[in-house]
């Protein structure tokens, strides 16, 4: 099931792809019961829709959903960061700087990079985050993760992309080192804006067309291209998670 989740997150299994529970169970040589339980877990993460009977479908990518995720993140993350910047020690920030330098390692896979992204951003916010804050943050991050991975997968062939990831996180840490809540809030807003622009790449069709800008039909879903598609023009500094 971990491999199934990874394939969905990376876009290797396209939105709208239907699964037979029996087929998956036969491939994994298990009964249908654990397969159904695993797919229900993926459904709770917004990755799969269960259908009546014994099938499921990969959830479509949706512009309205993505906008909603980032609207909520912009309400929550800057406020927590304002408080956290005064609680993190210099040693904490030094350690995080060492961690994000590794984001520029061209030998790391996109899966490894995104796992590190989550840990990095949680460490930045954790000193001021309650247990409920963390639960909500993780829910939002998981919901955004497929968009981010597919979008960043389109950018990954660019040899400068790893450097841009590293630079984005360096700018964020520089803001935290100032211990100024307003500076930190602005930096987090900017980070999320870049992040959202990169996530929008997941909604581009194979020809590179962007989703409608006017939101007159927000329910429209746009199927993503495979993660190794030719990358469209990239935002200046796409971050994570």
C-alpha positions as YAML, in Angstrom:
chain: A
units: angstrom
residues:
- id: 1
  name: UNK
  ca: [0.00, 0.00, 0.00]
- id: 2
  name: UNK
  ca: [2.93, 2.35, 0.59]
- id: 3
  name: UNK
  ca: [3.95, 1.92, -3.04]
- id: 4
  name: UNK
  ca: [0.37, 2.59, -4.18]
- id: 5
  name: UNK
  ca: [0.29, 5.82, -2.18]
- id: 6
  name: UNK
  ca: [3.67, 6.88, -3.56]
- id: 7
  name: UNK
  ca: [2.53, 6.20, -7.13]
- id: 8
  name: UNK
  ca: [-0.60, 8.32, -6.61]
- id: 9
  name: UNK
  ca: [1.37, 11.16, -5.02]
- id: 10
  name: UNK
  ca: [3.91, 11.18, -7.84]
- id: 11
  name: UNK
  ca: [1.20, 11.17, -10.51]
- id: 12
  name: UNK
  ca: [2.35, 7.83, -11.92]
- id: 13
  name: UNK
  ca: [-1.22, 6.65, -11.32]
- id: 14
  name: UNK
  ca: [-3.32, 9.24, -13.09]
- id: 15
  name: UNK
  ca: [-6.32, 10.99, -11.53]
- id: 16
  name: UNK
  ca: [-9.44, 9.09, -12.49]
- id: 17
  name: UNK
  ca: [-7.69, 5.71, -12.67]
- id: 18
  name: UNK
  ca: [-10.01, 2.97, -11.40]
- id: 19
  name: UNK
  ca: [-8.84, 0.09, -9.21]
- id: 20
  name: UNK
  ca: [-10.33, -3.34, -8.67]
- id: 21
  name: UNK
  ca: [-9.84, -4.37, -5.05]
- id: 22
  name: UNK
  ca: [-9.57, -8.00, -6.13]
- id: 23
  name: UNK
  ca: [-6.87, -7.17, -8.68]
- id: 24
  name: UNK
  ca: [-4.80, -5.34, -6.06]
- id: 25
  name: UNK
  ca: [-5.31, -8.14, -3.55]
- id: 26
  name: UNK
  ca: [-4.09, -10.71, -6.08]
- id: 27
  name: UNK
  ca: [-1.03, -8.63, -6.93]
- id: 28
  name: UNK
  ca: [-0.14, -8.26, -3.26]
- id: 29
  name: UNK
  ca: [-1.21, -11.82, -2.42]
- id: 30
  name: UNK
  ca: [-3.46, -10.69, 0.44]
- id: 31
  name: UNK
  ca: [-7.17, -10.83, 1.11]
- id: 32
  name: UNK
  ca: [-9.55, -8.07, 0.04]
- id: 33
  name: UNK
  ca: [-10.11, -6.94, 3.65]
- id: 34
  name: UNK
  ca: [-6.68, -5.31, 4.23]
- id: 35
  name: UNK
  ca: [-6.82, -3.82, 0.72]
- id: 36
  name: UNK
  ca: [-10.18, -2.22, 1.49]
- id: 37
  name: UNK
  ca: [-8.84, -0.87, 4.80]
- id: 38
  name: UNK
  ca: [-5.76, 0.56, 3.09]
- id: 39
  name: UNK
  ca: [-7.85, 2.24, 0.41]
- id: 40
  name: UNK
  ca: [-10.13, 3.73, 3.05]
- id: 41
  name: UNK
  ca: [-7.02, 5.22, 4.65]
- id: 42
  name: UNK
  ca: [-6.04, 6.70, 1.28]
- id: 43
  name: UNK
  ca: [-9.59, 7.99, 0.93]
- id: 44
  name: UNK
  ca: [-9.30, 9.82, 4.27]
- id: 45
  name: UNK
  ca: [-6.21, 11.54, 2.82]
- id: 46
  name: UNK
  ca: [-8.16, 12.69, -0.24]
- id: 47
  name: UNK
  ca: [-6.24, 10.41, -2.60]
- id: 48
  name: UNK
  ca: [-8.89, 7.82, -3.45]
- id: 49
  name: UNK
  ca: [-12.68, 7.66, -3.79]
- id: 50
  name: UNK
  ca: [-14.28, 4.35, -2.83]
- id: 51
  name: UNK
  ca: [-17.10, 3.16, -5.06]
- id: 52
  name: UNK
  ca: [-20.02, 0.88, -4.24]
- id: 53
  name: UNK
  ca: [-18.94, -2.70, -4.66]
- id: 54
  name: UNK
  ca: [-15.28, -3.61, -4.87]
- id: 55
  name: UNK
  ca: [-13.58, -0.78, -6.69]
- id: 56
  name: UNK
  ca: [-11.98, 2.60, -6.08]
- id: 57
  name: UNK
  ca: [-10.78, 5.48, -8.23]
- id: 58
  name: UNK
  ca: [-7.83, 7.84, -7.87]
- id: 59
  name: UNK
  ca: [-9.25, 11.20, -6.79]
- id: 60
  name: UNK
  ca: [-9.17, 13.88, -9.49]
- id: 61
  name: UNK
  ca: [-7.08, 17.01, -9.13]
- id: 62
  name: UNK
  ca: [-9.30, 19.98, -8.52]
- id: 63
  name: UNK
  ca: [-8.57, 23.71, -8.71]
- id: 64
  name: UNK
  ca: [-11.14, 24.65, -6.07]
- id: 65
  name: UNK
  ca: [-9.71, 22.08, -3.66]
- id: 66
  name: UNK
  ca: [-6.18, 23.39, -4.13]
- id: 67
  name: UNK
  ca: [-7.27, 27.00, -3.57]
- id: 68
  name: UNK
  ca: [-9.12, 25.96, -0.42]
- id: 69
  name: UNK
  ca: [-6.07, 24.13, 0.95]
- id: 70
  name: UNK
  ca: [-3.88, 27.20, 0.54]
- id: 71
  name: UNK
  ca: [-6.52, 29.58, 1.88]
- id: 72
  name: UNK
  ca: [-6.49, 27.58, 5.11]
- id: 73
  name: UNK
  ca: [-2.70, 27.30, 5.19]
- id: 74
  name: UNK
  ca: [-2.37, 31.09, 4.84]
- id: 75
  name: UNK
  ca: [-4.62, 31.53, 7.86]
- id: 76
  name: UNK
  ca: [-2.79, 29.07, 10.07]
- id: 77
  name: UNK
  ca: [0.92, 28.89, 9.25]
- id: 78
  name: UNK
  ca: [1.94, 32.57, 9.37]
- id: 79
  name: UNK
  ca: [0.28, 33.03, 12.79]
- id: 80
  name: UNK
  ca: [2.05, 30.01, 14.29]
- id: 81
  name: UNK
  ca: [5.34, 31.11, 12.71]
- id: 82
  name: UNK
  ca: [5.03, 34.56, 14.32]
- id: 83
  name: UNK
  ca: [5.09, 32.94, 17.76]
- id: 84
  name: UNK
  ca: [7.56, 30.20, 16.91]
- id: 85
  name: UNK
  ca: [10.29, 32.56, 15.66]
- id: 86
  name: UNK
  ca: [10.79, 33.82, 19.24]
- id: 87
  name: UNK
  ca: [10.95, 30.30, 20.69]
- id: 88
  name: UNK
  ca: [13.45, 28.66, 18.36]
- id: 89
  name: UNK
  ca: [17.05, 28.82, 19.56]
- id: 90
  name: UNK
  ca: [20.03, 29.73, 17.40]
- id: 91
  name: UNK
  ca: [21.10, 26.09, 17.65]
- id: 92
  name: UNK
  ca: [17.70, 25.00, 16.32]
- id: 93
  name: UNK
  ca: [18.04, 27.32, 13.33]
- id: 94
  name: UNK
  ca: [21.61, 26.19, 12.68]
- id: 95
  name: UNK
  ca: [20.47, 22.59, 12.63]
- id: 96
  name: UNK
  ca: [17.63, 23.41, 10.24]
- id: 97
  name: UNK
  ca: [20.02, 25.24, 7.96]
- id: 98
  name: UNK
  ca: [22.16, 22.10, 7.79]
- id: 99
  name: UNK
  ca: [19.02, 20.12, 6.92]
- id: 100
  name: UNK
  ca: [17.82, 22.34, 4.08]
- id: 101
  name: UNK
  ca: [21.26, 22.44, 2.43]
- id: 102
  name: UNK
  ca: [20.63, 18.80, 1.61]
- id: 103
  name: UNK
  ca: [17.54, 19.81, -0.42]
- id: 104
  name: UNK
  ca: [20.00, 20.90, -3.11]
- id: 105
  name: UNK
  ca: [21.57, 17.45, -3.35]
- id: 106
  name: UNK
  ca: [20.90, 16.33, -6.91]
- id: 107
  name: UNK
  ca: [21.31, 12.70, -5.85]
- id: 108
  name: UNK
  ca: [18.20, 12.78, -3.66]
- id: 109
  name: UNK
  ca: [14.92, 11.52, -5.10]
- id: 110
  name: UNK
  ca: [11.82, 13.67, -5.14]
- id: 111
  name: UNK
  ca: [10.29, 11.35, -2.52]
- id: 112
  name: UNK
  ca: [13.23, 11.88, -0.16]
- id: 113
  name: UNK
  ca: [13.11, 15.63, -0.70]
- id: 114
  name: UNK
  ca: [9.43, 15.87, 0.19]
- id: 115
  name: UNK
  ca: [9.82, 13.78, 3.31]
- id: 116
  name: UNK
  ca: [12.58, 16.17, 4.40]
- id: 117
  name: UNK
  ca: [10.36, 19.16, 3.55]
- id: 118
  name: UNK
  ca: [7.66, 18.05, 5.95]
- id: 119
  name: UNK
  ca: [10.14, 17.52, 8.76]
- id: 120
  name: UNK
  ca: [11.77, 20.90, 8.12]
- id: 121
  name: UNK
  ca: [8.53, 22.89, 8.15]
- id: 122
  name: UNK
  ca: [7.15, 21.06, 11.16]
- id: 123
  name: UNK
  ca: [10.37, 21.81, 13.07]
- id: 124
  name: UNK
  ca: [9.99, 25.52, 12.24]
- id: 125
  name: UNK
  ca: [6.45, 25.66, 13.63]
- id: 126
  name: UNK
  ca: [6.51, 23.01, 16.36]
- id: 127
  name: UNK
  ca: [7.63, 25.24, 19.30]
- id: 128
  name: UNK
  ca: [4.42, 27.26, 19.04]
- id: 129
  name: UNK
  ca: [2.07, 24.59, 17.68]
- id: 130
  name: UNK
  ca: [-0.48, 22.76, 19.81]
- id: 131
  name: UNK
  ca: [-1.32, 19.13, 19.16]
- id: 132
  name: UNK
  ca: [-4.43, 20.29, 17.28]
- id: 133
  name: UNK
  ca: [-2.36, 22.70, 15.21]
- id: 134
  name: UNK
  ca: [-0.10, 19.82, 14.20]
- id: 135
  name: UNK
  ca: [-3.05, 17.60, 13.30]
- id: 136
  name: UNK
  ca: [-4.57, 20.28, 11.10]
- id: 137
  name: UNK
  ca: [-1.23, 21.16, 9.53]
- id: 138
  name: UNK
  ca: [-0.52, 17.53, 8.67]
- id: 139
  name: UNK
  ca: [-3.99, 17.14, 7.16]
- id: 140
  name: UNK
  ca: [-3.45, 20.20, 4.96]
- id: 141
  name: UNK
  ca: [0.07, 19.16, 4.01]
- id: 142
  name: UNK
  ca: [-1.10, 15.68, 3.04]
- id: 143
  name: UNK
  ca: [-3.92, 17.19, 0.99]
- id: 144
  name: UNK
  ca: [-1.47, 19.45, -0.85]
- id: 145
  name: UNK
  ca: [1.23, 16.83, -1.25]
- id: 146
  name: UNK
  ca: [0.01, 15.25, -4.49]
- id: 147
  name: UNK
  ca: [-0.25, 18.64, -6.21]
- id: 148
  name: UNK
  ca: [3.20, 19.59, -4.93]
- id: 149
  name: UNK
  ca: [4.83, 16.34, -5.98]
- id: 150
  name: UNK
  ca: [3.32, 16.36, -9.47]
- id: 151
  name: UNK
  ca: [4.13, 20.04, -9.94]
- id: 152
  name: UNK
  ca: [7.69, 19.68, -8.67]
- id: 153
  name: UNK
  ca: [8.10, 16.53, -10.75]
- id: 154
  name: UNK
  ca: [7.56, 18.66, -13.82]
- id: 155
  name: UNK
  ca: [10.30, 21.01, -12.68]
- id: 156
  name: UNK
  ca: [12.74, 18.36, -11.43]
- id: 157
  name: UNK
  ca: [14.56, 17.79, -14.76]
- id: 158
  name: UNK
  ca: [15.77, 21.40, -14.56]
- id: 159
  name: UNK
  ca: [19.31, 21.20, -13.08]
- id: 160
  name: UNK
  ca: [18.79, 24.55, -11.30]
- id: 161
  name: UNK
  ca: [15.65, 23.38, -9.53]
- id: 162
  name: UNK
  ca: [17.50, 21.80, -6.60]
- id: 163
  name: UNK
  ca: [19.38, 25.06, -6.03]
- id: 164
  name: UNK
  ca: [16.10, 27.02, -6.08]
- id: 165
  name: UNK
  ca: [14.64, 24.72, -3.42]
- id: 166
  name: UNK
  ca: [17.66, 25.29, -1.24]
- id: 167
  name: UNK
  ca: [17.52, 29.07, -1.72]
- id: 168
  name: UNK
  ca: [13.79, 29.22, -0.89]
- id: 169
  name: UNK
  ca: [14.40, 27.64, 2.49]
- id: 170
  name: UNK
  ca: [17.45, 29.76, 3.17]
- id: 171
  name: UNK
  ca: [15.30, 32.89, 2.71]
- id: 172
  name: UNK
  ca: [12.73, 31.52, 5.12]
- id: 173
  name: UNK
  ca: [15.31, 30.76, 7.79]
- id: 174
  name: UNK
  ca: [16.88, 34.22, 7.35]
- id: 175
  name: UNK
  ca: [13.49, 35.72, 8.23]
- id: 176
  name: UNK
  ca: [13.18, 33.55, 11.36]
- id: 177
  name: UNK
  ca: [16.64, 34.65, 12.51]
- id: 178
  name: UNK
  ca: [15.42, 38.26, 12.67]
- id: 179
  name: UNK
  ca: [12.97, 37.30, 15.45]
- id: 180
  name: UNK
  ca: [10.50, 39.82, 14.04]
- id: 181
  name: UNK
  ca: [6.97, 38.34, 13.86]
- id: 182
  name: UNK
  ca: [5.89, 40.66, 11.05]
- id: 183
  name: UNK
  ca: [8.94, 39.81, 8.94]
- id: 184
  name: UNK
  ca: [8.37, 36.11, 9.56]
- id: 185
  name: UNK
  ca: [4.67, 36.34, 8.70]
- id: 186
  name: UNK
  ca: [5.48, 38.07, 5.40]
- id: 187
  name: UNK
  ca: [8.13, 35.46, 4.59]
- id: 188
  name: UNK
  ca: [5.74, 32.57, 5.24]
- id: 189
  name: UNK
  ca: [3.05, 34.21, 3.09]
- id: 190
  name: UNK
  ca: [5.58, 34.59, 0.28]
- id: 191
  name: UNK
  ca: [6.74, 30.99, 0.72]
- id: 192
  name: UNK
  ca: [3.15, 29.72, 0.50]
- id: 193
  name: UNK
  ca: [2.44, 31.86, -2.57]
- id: 194
  name: UNK
  ca: [5.42, 30.36, -4.38]
- id: 195
  name: UNK
  ca: [4.39, 26.93, -3.18]
- id: 196
  name: UNK
  ca: [0.86, 27.35, -4.52]
- id: 197
  name: UNK
  ca: [2.12, 28.52, -7.90]
- id: 198
  name: UNK
  ca: [4.26, 25.43, -8.16]
- id: 199
  name: UNK
  ca: [1.33, 23.23, -7.10]
- id: 200
  name: UNK
  ca: [-0.76, 24.76, -9.89]
- id: 201
  name: UNK
  ca: [1.62, 23.16, -12.38]
- id: 202
  name: UNK
  ca: [-0.01, 19.84, -11.47]
- id: 203
  name: UNK
  ca: [-3.25, 21.15, -12.99]
- id: 204
  name: UNK
  ca: [-1.73, 21.96, -16.36]
- id: 205
  name: UNK
  ca: [-2.71, 19.65, -19.19]
- id: 206
  name: UNK
  ca: [-0.07, 17.84, -21.28]
- id: 207
  name: UNK
  ca: [0.06, 20.79, -23.69]
- id: 208
  name: UNK
  ca: [0.98, 23.11, -20.83]
- id: 209
  name: UNK
  ca: [-2.34, 24.96, -20.58]
- id: 210
  name: UNK
  ca: [-3.09, 26.43, -17.17]
- id: 211
  name: UNK
  ca: [-6.41, 26.01, -15.34]
- id: 212
  name: UNK
  ca: [-8.98, 28.78, -15.88]
- id: 213
  name: UNK
  ca: [-8.06, 31.91, -13.98]
- id: 214
  name: UNK
  ca: [-11.55, 33.27, -13.43]
- id: 215
  name: UNK
  ca: [-12.92, 30.42, -11.30]
- id: 216
  name: UNK
  ca: [-16.27, 30.60, -13.10]
- id: 217
  name: UNK
  ca: [-16.44, 26.82, -13.04]
- id: 218
  name: UNK
  ca: [-14.43, 25.87, -9.95]
- id: 219
  name: UNK
  ca: [-15.69, 22.30, -9.95]
- id: 220
  name: UNK
  ca: [-13.88, 21.48, -13.18]
- id: 221
  name: UNK
  ca: [-11.15, 18.91, -12.73]
- id: 222
  name: UNK
  ca: [-8.01, 18.79, -14.81]
- id: 223
  name: UNK
  ca: [-6.11, 15.56, -15.18]
- id: 224
  name: UNK
  ca: [-2.41, 15.81, -14.57]
- id: 225
  name: UNK
  ca: [0.27, 14.68, -16.96]
- id: 226
  name: UNK
  ca: [2.83, 12.11, -15.85]
- id: 227
  name: UNK
  ca: [5.52, 13.45, -13.59]
- id: 228
  name: UNK
  ca: [8.20, 13.27, -16.28]
- id: 229
  name: UNK
  ca: [6.36, 15.57, -18.71]
- id: 230
  name: UNK
  ca: [8.14, 18.54, -20.20]
- id: 231
  name: UNK
  ca: [8.07, 21.25, -17.56]
- id: 232
  name: UNK
  ca: [6.26, 24.52, -18.28]
- id: 233
  name: UNK
  ca: [7.69, 27.84, -17.19]
- id: 234
  name: UNK
  ca: [8.52, 27.65, -13.50]
- id: 235
  name: UNK
  ca: [7.91, 30.12, -10.68]
- id: 236
  name: UNK
  ca: [11.04, 31.81, -9.43]
- id: 237
  name: UNK
  ca: [11.61, 29.77, -6.27]
- id: 238
  name: UNK
  ca: [9.25, 26.87, -5.58]
- id: 239
  name: UNK
  ca: [9.45, 25.69, -1.98]
- id: 240
  name: UNK
  ca: [7.91, 22.92, 0.10]
- id: 241
  name: UNK
  ca: [6.33, 21.10, 1.66]
...
